[in-house]
């Protein structure tokens, strides 16, 4: 008969004493569980309700804590990590105002469909549901920016609830959230952490018959175009091979910038307001579009009769935001080889020549637009050309939201850089936290943040985070002393202008006070040297460029 006797931490098993491991508290269990799932970093900001959890982080070495200057930046850094790596990222915040600050960054991750887990402290369990200081119904607060949110109500439910949150975030590429009362972090856990479940990252894929159906559609095209988004990252050679065999132009979304380099003969740039004239003309004359990992679709820039075949890893993204003729579910990397094999090779000489002609005409215009003219004010296109000529081919660009992103899409001609941006949420203030996150997750890689003065004002304190990281991050600030896009829209609508002018600090002095080398440029003759020196320094650097604001062509209310 099996004999087990409990003697405290020791158990009698068949007459032998077996010493059981020391039980973990809830904080330690959370950290071990996150580590099991591959989490390496937590972004956050300290507060009373999470101090015990922070102490537990300090006592282990598997997961590091990155302290930001506010919780919004922590959530944006987590979102950027998830976009860059595809892995679940984690952010941490205090109860009440701390968790409220997370909302903007979590909304960015939620709308761009990337896996993020938010962990927030809550008031002590005895005060939940009362008017105690800093209590708020966190589940109600987070409902609109998460697919799963729950409150830990007992140590018994911790491991199950935490794993459900993690698996929801990973399997659905979404945001999950758990609240933990302040007094629970030091309680003893009653269940050990569970192993990770790697099958959750196995992407769905359409059957061979469905993929062959797409090939049949594509072979009907006479004037084909491929549109690439973030889902096509890493597929440069395959996309180029398909383009050459199919005779298709290649257009990119902003997030797809650099997947196919500008030097490729059939790459015509981006589309939409932040797009090129070549892409606009090619799309206006195309009869078939293949969307590869691209969910953005500026409807008024593309004619309605265009036939669309879409490939996306997320079934819910097929036919969004516009209906498509045919959809294929799967990772772009998994689907492309079959498409390449099945496409009938066609010269399409007239179409190819048309693509090249449109690209050449656009290049001639851009050469004039970006040329530095001595004695004339610096314009945003000049800044984009200066960045283009100095940036490393494998750099990562953290692109903030505003008029500068329009000029980037129009004028910057990428080689092999990747772009991080706030795609659907389009929050200002994304660029600097995203750059810091990229430097943490890919140390040593050149990172360039392109931001407007309005954007930098929102995250100015994060310059100290940049300085602490001491990585090759260059921040290029386009300073026009206004919210350019908003002021431009009010101007074209002939509206009285209010709230769109900025009173800016001296960004160069602020950066230097934080320990960052900085340049202040008001003369176009100094622009290229400053940008080049900053990027070549391989240290944190900032270039503040005073620009003469231009209204982007096609800007409307």
Coordinates of C-alpha atoms in Angstrom, one line a residue:
X1 CA 0.0 0.0 0.0
X2 CA 1.3 3.4 -1.0
X3 CA 2.2 5.4 2.1
X4 CA 2.5 9.2 1.9
X5 CA 2.7 11.3 5.1
X6 CA 2.8 15.0 5.1
X7 CA 5.6 16.3 7.4
X8 CA 5.5 20.0 6.4
X9 CA 7.8 20.5 3.4
X10 CA 8.9 16.9 3.7
X11 CA 6.8 13.9 2.5
X12 CA 7.3 10.2 3.4
X13 CA 7.2 8.2 0.1
X14 CA 7.7 4.4 0.6
X15 CA 9.6 5.1 3.7
X16 CA 11.9 7.6 2.1
X17 CA 11.8 11.3 2.9
X18 CA 11.3 13.5 -0.2
X19 CA 11.8 17.2 0.2
X20 CA 9.3 19.2 -1.9
X21 CA 10.4 22.5 -3.4
X22 CA 9.5 25.8 -1.7
X23 CA 6.1 27.0 -2.8
X24 CA 6.1 30.2 -4.9
X25 CA 4.0 33.2 -4.2
X26 CA 1.7 34.6 -6.8
X27 CA 4.3 37.1 -8.1
X28 CA 6.8 34.3 -8.6
X29 CA 4.3 32.1 -10.3
X30 CA 3.3 34.8 -12.8
X31 CA 6.9 35.4 -13.7
X32 CA 7.7 31.8 -14.1
X33 CA 4.5 31.4 -16.2
X34 CA 5.5 34.3 -18.4
X35 CA 9.0 32.9 -18.8
X36 CA 7.6 29.6 -19.8
X37 CA 5.9 31.3 -22.7
X38 CA 9.1 33.0 -23.8
X39 CA 8.6 36.5 -22.3
X40 CA 11.9 38.3 -21.8
X41 CA 10.9 41.9 -21.0
X42 CA 8.1 43.7 -19.1
X43 CA 7.5 47.4 -19.8
X44 CA 6.0 49.5 -17.1
X45 CA 6.0 52.1 -14.4
X46 CA 6.0 51.6 -10.6
X47 CA 3.0 52.2 -8.3
X48 CA 1.8 51.1 -4.9
X49 CA -0.4 48.2 -6.1
X50 CA 2.4 46.4 -8.0
X51 CA 5.4 47.0 -5.7
X52 CA 5.5 43.4 -4.5
X53 CA 5.5 42.2 -8.1
X54 CA 8.3 44.6 -9.0
X55 CA 10.3 43.2 -6.0
X56 CA 9.8 39.7 -7.4
X57 CA 11.1 40.8 -10.8
X58 CA 14.2 42.2 -9.1
X59 CA 14.9 38.8 -7.5
X60 CA 15.0 36.8 -10.7
X61 CA 17.0 37.0 -14.0
X62 CA 14.8 35.5 -16.7
X63 CA 12.7 38.6 -17.3
X64 CA 14.0 42.2 -17.2
X65 CA 11.9 45.2 -16.4
X66 CA 12.1 48.4 -18.5
X67 CA 10.9 51.4 -16.6
X68 CA 9.3 54.1 -18.8
X69 CA 8.3 57.6 -17.8
X70 CA 4.6 56.9 -18.1
X71 CA 2.4 53.9 -18.6
X72 CA 1.3 54.9 -22.1
X73 CA 4.9 54.6 -23.3
X74 CA 5.1 51.1 -21.7
X75 CA 2.0 49.9 -23.7
X76 CA 3.3 51.5 -26.9
X77 CA 6.7 49.7 -26.4
X78 CA 4.9 46.4 -25.9
X79 CA 2.8 47.0 -29.0
X80 CA 6.0 47.8 -31.0
X81 CA 7.7 44.6 -29.7
X82 CA 4.8 42.5 -30.8
X83 CA 4.8 44.1 -34.2
X84 CA 8.5 43.6 -34.6
X85 CA 8.9 40.1 -33.3
X86 CA 5.4 38.5 -33.6
X87 CA 5.8 37.4 -30.0
X88 CA 3.5 38.3 -27.1
X89 CA 4.8 41.4 -25.3
X90 CA 3.9 42.4 -21.7
X91 CA 3.2 45.7 -20.0
X92 CA 2.6 46.5 -16.4
X93 CA 0.8 49.3 -14.6
X94 CA -0.5 50.4 -11.2
X95 CA -4.2 50.6 -10.4
X96 CA -6.4 53.6 -11.2
X97 CA -4.6 56.2 -13.2
X98 CA -1.8 53.8 -14.0
X99 CA -4.0 51.4 -15.9
X100 CA -5.9 54.3 -17.5
X101 CA -2.6 55.5 -19.0
X102 CA -2.2 52.1 -20.8
X103 CA -5.3 52.5 -22.9
X104 CA -3.8 54.4 -25.8
X105 CA -1.0 51.9 -26.4
X106 CA -3.2 48.9 -26.0
X107 CA -5.7 50.3 -28.5
X108 CA -2.8 50.5 -31.0
X109 CA -2.0 46.8 -30.4
X110 CA -5.6 45.8 -30.5
X111 CA -6.4 47.5 -33.8
X112 CA -3.2 46.3 -35.5
X113 CA -3.9 42.7 -34.2
X114 CA -0.7 42.0 -32.3
X115 CA -0.4 39.9 -29.1
X116 CA 0.0 42.0 -25.9
X117 CA -0.7 41.1 -22.3
X118 CA -1.4 43.9 -19.9
X119 CA -1.0 43.2 -16.1
X120 CA -2.4 45.8 -13.7
X121 CA -2.5 46.0 -10.0
X122 CA -5.9 46.6 -8.4
X123 CA -6.8 47.9 -4.9
X124 CA -6.8 45.5 -2.1
X125 CA -9.4 42.8 -2.4
X126 CA -11.5 44.1 0.5
X127 CA -11.9 47.5 -1.3
X128 CA -13.0 46.2 -4.7
X129 CA -16.4 47.6 -5.6
X130 CA -16.2 50.5 -3.2
X131 CA -15.3 54.2 -3.5
X132 CA -11.8 53.5 -2.2
X133 CA -9.0 55.7 -3.7
X134 CA -7.9 54.6 -7.2
X135 CA -10.5 51.9 -7.5
X136 CA -12.2 51.6 -10.9
X137 CA -13.9 48.8 -12.7
X138 CA -10.8 47.8 -14.8
X139 CA -12.7 45.2 -16.8
X140 CA -15.1 47.8 -17.9
X141 CA -12.3 50.2 -18.7
X142 CA -10.3 47.7 -20.8
X143 CA -13.3 46.1 -22.5
X144 CA -13.1 48.0 -25.8
X145 CA -9.3 47.5 -26.3
X146 CA -9.0 43.8 -25.3
X147 CA -10.4 40.5 -26.4
X148 CA -10.0 39.1 -22.8
X149 CA -10.0 40.9 -19.5
X150 CA -10.5 39.4 -16.0
X151 CA -9.9 40.0 -12.3
X152 CA -8.0 37.4 -10.2
X153 CA -10.4 36.7 -7.4
X154 CA -8.6 33.9 -5.7
X155 CA -5.1 32.3 -5.8
X156 CA -6.9 29.2 -6.9
X157 CA -7.8 30.9 -10.2
X158 CA -4.5 32.5 -11.0
X159 CA -2.8 30.0 -13.2
X160 CA -5.9 29.1 -15.2
X161 CA -6.9 32.8 -15.7
X162 CA -3.3 33.8 -16.6
X163 CA -2.9 31.1 -19.1
X164 CA -6.3 31.8 -20.7
X165 CA -5.2 35.5 -21.1
X166 CA -1.9 34.4 -22.6
X167 CA -3.4 31.9 -25.0
X168 CA -6.1 34.4 -26.1
X169 CA -3.5 37.0 -26.9
X170 CA -1.3 34.6 -28.8
X171 CA -3.9 32.6 -30.7
X172 CA -6.0 35.6 -31.7
X173 CA -3.2 38.1 -32.1
X174 CA -4.9 40.5 -29.8
X175 CA -4.7 42.2 -26.4
X176 CA -5.5 40.4 -23.1
X177 CA -5.6 41.9 -19.6
X178 CA -5.6 40.7 -16.0
X179 CA -6.1 42.7 -12.8
X180 CA -4.5 41.5 -9.6
X181 CA -5.4 42.9 -6.2
X182 CA -2.5 44.4 -4.3
X183 CA -2.7 42.0 -1.4
X184 CA -2.7 38.9 -3.7
X185 CA 0.9 39.3 -5.1
X186 CA 2.5 38.0 -1.9
X187 CA 0.0 35.1 -1.3
X188 CA 1.1 31.6 -1.7
X189 CA 0.3 30.0 -5.0
X190 CA -1.7 26.8 -5.0
X191 CA -0.9 25.6 -8.5
X192 CA 2.5 25.5 -10.4
X193 CA 3.0 27.3 -13.7
X194 CA 2.1 25.3 -16.8
X195 CA 4.3 24.6 -19.8
X196 CA 3.9 26.7 -22.9
X197 CA 1.7 25.3 -25.7
X198 CA 3.7 26.0 -28.9
X199 CA 0.9 24.7 -31.2
X200 CA -0.9 28.0 -30.6
X201 CA 1.4 29.7 -33.0
X202 CA 0.6 27.3 -35.8
X203 CA -1.1 29.5 -38.4
X204 CA -4.2 28.2 -40.2
X205 CA -3.8 27.6 -43.9
X206 CA -6.3 27.1 -46.8
X207 CA -6.6 23.8 -48.5
X208 CA -4.7 23.2 -51.8
X209 CA -8.0 23.4 -53.7
X210 CA -8.6 26.9 -52.3
X211 CA -5.0 28.0 -53.2
X212 CA -5.4 26.6 -56.7
X213 CA -8.6 28.5 -57.0
X214 CA -6.7 31.7 -56.3
X215 CA -4.1 30.8 -58.9
X216 CA -6.8 30.3 -61.5
X217 CA -8.1 33.8 -60.8
X218 CA -4.6 35.4 -60.9
X219 CA -3.9 33.8 -64.3
X220 CA -6.8 35.7 -65.7
X221 CA -5.1 39.0 -65.1
X222 CA -3.8 41.2 -67.9
X223 CA -2.6 44.2 -65.8
X224 CA -1.7 42.7 -62.4
X225 CA -0.5 44.5 -59.2
X226 CA 0.8 43.0 -56.0
X227 CA 0.2 45.0 -52.8
X228 CA 2.4 44.1 -49.8
X229 CA 1.9 44.9 -46.2
X230 CA 3.5 44.0 -42.8
X231 CA 2.5 40.4 -43.3
X232 CA 5.0 40.1 -46.2
X233 CA 8.0 41.0 -44.0
X234 CA 11.0 38.8 -44.9
X235 CA 9.6 37.7 -48.3
X236 CA 11.6 40.0 -50.5
X237 CA 12.9 37.3 -52.9
X238 CA 9.6 35.5 -53.2
X239 CA 7.6 38.6 -53.9
X240 CA 10.2 39.7 -56.5
X241 CA 10.1 36.3 -58.1
X242 CA 6.3 36.3 -58.3
X243 CA 6.3 39.9 -59.7
X244 CA 8.8 39.0 -62.5
X245 CA 6.9 35.8 -63.4
X246 CA 3.5 37.3 -63.3
X247 CA 4.5 40.7 -64.8
X248 CA 3.1 42.6 -61.9
X249 CA 3.8 46.0 -60.4
X250 CA 4.6 46.0 -56.6
X251 CA 2.9 48.5 -54.4
X252 CA 3.4 48.7 -50.6
X253 CA 1.5 50.0 -47.7
X254 CA 3.4 52.1 -45.2
X255 CA 4.0 49.1 -43.0
X256 CA 5.2 47.2 -46.0
X257 CA 7.9 49.7 -46.9
X258 CA 11.2 48.0 -47.6
X259 CA 9.9 44.5 -48.2
X260 CA 10.7 45.0 -51.8
X261 CA 13.5 47.6 -52.4
X262 CA 12.9 50.7 -54.5
X263 CA 15.7 49.5 -56.8
X264 CA 13.5 46.6 -58.0
X265 CA 12.3 47.6 -61.5
X266 CA 8.6 47.0 -60.8
X267 CA 8.4 48.5 -57.3
X268 CA 6.4 51.7 -57.6
X269 CA 6.1 52.7 -53.9
X270 CA 3.1 53.3 -51.6
X271 CA -0.5 54.2 -52.3
X272 CA -3.1 56.5 -50.8
X273 CA -2.4 60.0 -49.5
X274 CA 1.1 58.8 -48.3
X275 CA 1.8 57.3 -51.7
X276 CA 3.5 57.9 -55.0
X277 CA 2.0 59.1 -58.3
X278 CA 3.4 56.0 -60.0
X279 CA 1.4 53.7 -57.7
X280 CA -1.7 55.8 -58.2
X281 CA -1.5 55.6 -62.0
X282 CA -0.6 51.9 -62.0
X283 CA -3.6 51.0 -59.7
X284 CA -5.9 53.1 -61.8
X285 CA -5.1 51.0 -64.8
X286 CA -4.8 47.6 -63.2
X287 CA -7.4 44.9 -63.6
X288 CA -6.2 42.5 -60.8
X289 CA -4.7 43.0 -57.3
X290 CA -3.1 40.4 -55.1
X291 CA -3.0 41.6 -51.5
X292 CA -0.2 39.9 -49.5
X293 CA -0.4 40.5 -45.7
X294 CA -1.9 44.0 -46.3
X295 CA -5.1 45.1 -44.5
X296 CA -5.0 48.8 -45.2
X297 CA -7.1 49.9 -48.2
X298 CA -7.7 53.6 -49.0
X299 CA -10.9 53.1 -51.0
X300 CA -11.0 56.5 -52.7
X301 CA -7.6 55.9 -54.2
X302 CA -8.5 52.6 -55.9
X303 CA -11.3 52.1 -58.5
X304 CA -14.2 49.9 -57.4
X305 CA -14.1 47.6 -60.4
X306 CA -10.7 46.2 -59.5
X307 CA -10.6 42.5 -58.9
X308 CA -8.9 41.5 -55.6
X309 CA -7.4 38.3 -54.4
X310 CA -6.3 38.5 -50.8
X311 CA -3.8 36.4 -48.8
X312 CA -3.7 36.9 -45.0
X313 CA -2.9 34.8 -41.9
X314 CA -6.0 36.0 -40.2
X315 CA -9.3 34.7 -41.6
X316 CA -11.1 37.7 -40.1
X317 CA -9.0 40.1 -42.2
X318 CA -10.1 38.5 -45.5
X319 CA -12.5 41.0 -47.2
X320 CA -11.6 43.8 -44.8
X321 CA -12.1 46.7 -45.2
X322 CA -13.5 46.1 -48.7
X323 CA -15.0 42.9 -50.2
X324 CA -12.6 40.7 -52.3
X325 CA -13.3 38.3 -55.1
X326 CA -11.2 35.5 -53.5
X327 CA -9.5 34.9 -50.3
X328 CA -6.7 32.6 -49.1
X329 CA -5.8 32.1 -45.5
X330 CA -2.2 31.5 -44.5
X331 CA 1.1 33.0 -43.8
X332 CA 2.4 34.8 -46.9
X333 CA 5.6 32.8 -46.6
X334 CA 3.6 29.6 -46.8
X335 CA 1.4 30.6 -49.7
X336 CA 3.9 32.3 -52.0
X337 CA 5.8 29.2 -53.2
X338 CA 2.6 27.6 -54.4
X339 CA 1.5 30.8 -56.1
X340 CA 4.9 31.2 -57.8
X341 CA 4.7 27.6 -59.1
X342 CA 1.2 27.9 -60.3
X343 CA 1.3 31.3 -62.1
X344 CA 1.7 31.1 -65.8
X345 CA 4.8 33.0 -66.9
X346 CA 3.7 35.9 -69.1
X347 CA 5.8 38.7 -70.6
X348 CA 3.0 41.4 -70.6
X349 CA 5.5 43.6 -72.4
X350 CA 3.1 46.6 -72.7
X351 CA 2.2 46.5 -69.1
X352 CA 5.7 46.1 -67.9
X353 CA 6.8 49.0 -70.0
X354 CA 3.9 51.1 -68.7
X355 CA 5.0 50.3 -65.1
X356 CA 8.6 51.4 -65.8
X357 CA 7.5 54.5 -67.6
X358 CA 5.3 55.6 -64.6
X359 CA 8.1 54.9 -62.2
X360 CA 10.6 57.0 -64.3
X361 CA 8.2 59.9 -64.6
X362 CA 7.6 59.9 -60.8
X363 CA 11.3 59.6 -60.1
X364 CA 11.9 62.8 -62.2
X365 CA 9.3 64.6 -60.1
X366 CA 10.7 63.4 -56.8
X367 CA 14.3 64.3 -57.8
X368 CA 13.1 67.9 -58.1
X369 CA 10.9 67.8 -55.0
X370 CA 13.7 66.4 -52.7
X371 CA 16.6 68.5 -54.1
X372 CA 18.3 70.8 -51.6
X373 CA 18.1 74.4 -53.0
X374 CA 20.7 76.7 -51.4
X375 CA 19.1 79.6 -49.6
X376 CA 15.6 78.2 -49.7
X377 CA 13.8 76.8 -46.6
X378 CA 14.1 73.1 -45.7
X379 CA 11.1 71.1 -46.7
X380 CA 9.9 67.7 -45.5
X381 CA 10.8 66.0 -48.8
X382 CA 14.4 67.3 -48.4
X383 CA 14.6 65.7 -44.9
X384 CA 13.3 62.3 -46.2
X385 CA 16.0 62.3 -48.9
X386 CA 18.7 63.2 -46.3
X387 CA 17.5 60.2 -44.2
X388 CA 17.4 58.0 -47.2
X389 CA 21.0 58.8 -48.2
X390 CA 22.4 58.2 -44.7
X391 CA 20.4 55.3 -43.3
X392 CA 21.7 51.7 -43.2
X393 CA 20.1 49.2 -45.5
X394 CA 19.0 47.0 -42.6
X395 CA 17.9 49.8 -40.3
X396 CA 14.5 49.9 -38.6
X397 CA 12.4 53.0 -38.9
X398 CA 9.9 54.0 -36.2
X399 CA 7.5 56.3 -38.0
X400 CA 5.2 58.5 -36.0
X401 CA 1.9 59.8 -37.1
X402 CA 1.3 63.1 -38.9
X403 CA 2.2 65.0 -42.1
X404 CA 5.8 63.7 -41.9
X405 CA 4.5 60.2 -42.5
X406 CA 2.8 61.4 -45.7
X407 CA 6.0 62.8 -47.0
X408 CA 7.9 59.7 -45.9
X409 CA 5.5 57.5 -48.0
X410 CA 5.8 59.8 -50.9
X411 CA 9.5 60.6 -51.0
X412 CA 11.5 58.0 -49.0
X413 CA 12.8 55.3 -51.3
X414 CA 13.6 52.3 -49.1
X415 CA 16.2 49.7 -49.7
X416 CA 15.6 46.9 -47.1
X417 CA 14.6 48.9 -44.0
X418 CA 11.5 47.8 -42.0
X419 CA 9.0 50.3 -40.7
X420 CA 7.1 50.3 -37.4
X421 CA 4.1 52.5 -37.2
X422 CA 0.7 52.9 -35.6
X423 CA -1.4 51.5 -38.4
X424 CA -5.1 51.7 -37.7
X425 CA -5.1 53.6 -34.4
X426 CA -2.7 56.2 -35.8
X427 CA -1.7 57.6 -32.4
X428 CA 0.7 60.5 -32.2
X429 CA 3.6 59.7 -29.9
X430 CA 4.2 56.2 -31.2
X431 CA 7.6 56.9 -32.8
X432 CA 10.0 57.3 -29.8
X433 CA 8.6 54.5 -27.6
X434 CA 8.7 52.2 -30.7
X435 CA 12.3 53.1 -31.4
X436 CA 13.3 52.4 -27.8
X437 CA 11.5 49.0 -28.0
X438 CA 13.2 48.1 -31.2
X439 CA 16.6 48.9 -29.8
X440 CA 15.8 46.6 -26.8
X441 CA 14.6 43.7 -29.0
X442 CA 17.2 44.0 -31.7
X443 CA 20.2 45.5 -30.0
X444 CA 22.9 46.8 -32.3
X445 CA 20.6 47.4 -35.2
X446 CA 20.3 51.0 -36.3
X447 CA 17.0 52.5 -35.4
X448 CA 15.7 55.8 -36.8
X449 CA 12.6 57.5 -35.3
X450 CA 11.0 60.0 -37.7
X451 CA 8.7 62.2 -35.6
X452 CA 7.0 65.6 -35.8
X453 CA 7.3 68.2 -33.1
X454 CA 3.8 67.5 -31.9
X455 CA 4.6 63.8 -31.6
X456 CA 7.8 64.4 -29.7
X457 CA 6.1 66.8 -27.3
X458 CA 3.8 63.9 -26.3
X459 CA 6.7 61.6 -25.3
X460 CA 9.5 64.1 -24.5
X461 CA 10.3 62.4 -21.2
X462 CA 11.1 59.2 -23.0
X463 CA 14.3 60.7 -24.3
X464 CA 15.8 59.7 -20.9
X465 CA 14.8 56.1 -21.7
X466 CA 16.6 56.5 -25.1
X467 CA 19.7 57.8 -23.3
X468 CA 19.7 54.9 -20.8
X469 CA 19.5 52.3 -23.5
X470 CA 22.6 53.7 -25.1
X471 CA 21.8 52.1 -28.4
X472 CA 22.2 53.4 -32.0
X473 CA 18.9 55.3 -32.0
X474 CA 18.6 58.5 -34.1
X475 CA 15.6 60.7 -33.7
X476 CA 14.9 63.1 -36.6
X477 CA 12.4 65.8 -35.5
X478 CA 10.6 67.8 -38.2
X479 CA 9.8 71.0 -36.4
X480 CA 7.2 73.2 -38.1
X481 CA 5.7 74.6 -34.9
X482 CA 2.2 73.4 -35.8
X483 CA 0.1 70.3 -36.1
X484 CA 0.7 70.2 -39.8
X485 CA -2.0 67.8 -40.9
X486 CA -4.8 69.4 -38.8
X487 CA -3.8 72.9 -39.8
X488 CA -3.6 71.8 -43.4
X489 CA -7.1 70.3 -43.3
X490 CA -8.5 73.4 -41.7
X491 CA -6.8 75.5 -44.4
X492 CA -8.2 73.6 -47.4
X493 CA -11.6 73.7 -45.8
X494 CA -11.3 77.4 -45.2
X495 CA -12.0 77.0 -41.5
X496 CA -10.9 79.4 -38.8
X497 CA -7.8 77.9 -37.2
X498 CA -7.5 77.2 -33.5
X499 CA -5.5 74.8 -31.4
X500 CA -3.1 73.8 -34.2
X501 CA -0.1 76.0 -33.5
X502 CA 2.6 74.7 -31.1
X503 CA 4.8 76.4 -28.6
X504 CA 7.9 74.2 -28.7
X505 CA 10.9 73.8 -26.4
X506 CA 14.4 73.8 -27.8
X507 CA 14.5 70.0 -28.5
X508 CA 18.2 70.1 -29.0
X509 CA 18.8 71.5 -25.5
X510 CA 16.3 69.0 -24.0
X511 CA 18.1 66.1 -25.7
X512 CA 21.5 67.3 -24.5
X513 CA 20.2 67.6 -21.0
X514 CA 19.2 64.0 -21.2
X515 CA 22.7 63.0 -22.4
X516 CA 21.9 62.7 -26.1
X517 CA 24.1 64.2 -28.8
X518 CA 22.0 66.7 -30.8
X519 CA 22.1 68.9 -33.8
X520 CA 19.8 71.9 -34.6
X521 CA 19.4 72.6 -38.3
X522 CA 17.9 75.7 -39.9
X523 CA 20.1 75.8 -43.0
X524 CA 19.6 73.3 -45.8
X525 CA 23.4 73.4 -46.5
X526 CA 23.9 71.7 -43.1
X527 CA 21.1 69.2 -43.3
X528 CA 22.9 66.2 -45.0
X529 CA 26.0 66.4 -42.8
X530 CA 24.0 66.6 -39.6
X531 CA 21.8 63.6 -40.5
X532 CA 24.8 61.6 -41.6
X533 CA 26.9 62.4 -38.5
X534 CA 24.0 61.5 -36.2
X535 CA 23.4 58.1 -37.9
X536 CA 27.0 57.3 -38.2
X537 CA 27.6 57.9 -34.5
X538 CA 26.0 54.6 -33.5
X539 CA 24.9 56.3 -30.3
X540 CA 21.7 58.0 -29.2
X541 CA 21.3 61.1 -31.2
X542 CA 18.7 63.7 -32.2
X543 CA 18.5 66.0 -35.2
X544 CA 16.1 68.9 -34.9
X545 CA 15.2 70.2 -38.4
X546 CA 13.2 73.4 -38.8
X547 CA 11.0 72.8 -41.9
X548 CA 8.8 75.0 -44.0
X549 CA 5.5 73.1 -43.9
X550 CA 3.9 72.1 -47.2
X551 CA 0.3 70.8 -47.6
X552 CA 0.5 67.3 -49.0
X553 CA -1.2 67.0 -52.4
X554 CA -4.7 65.6 -52.1
X555 CA -5.2 66.5 -48.5
X556 CA -8.9 67.1 -47.6
X557 CA -11.1 67.2 -44.6

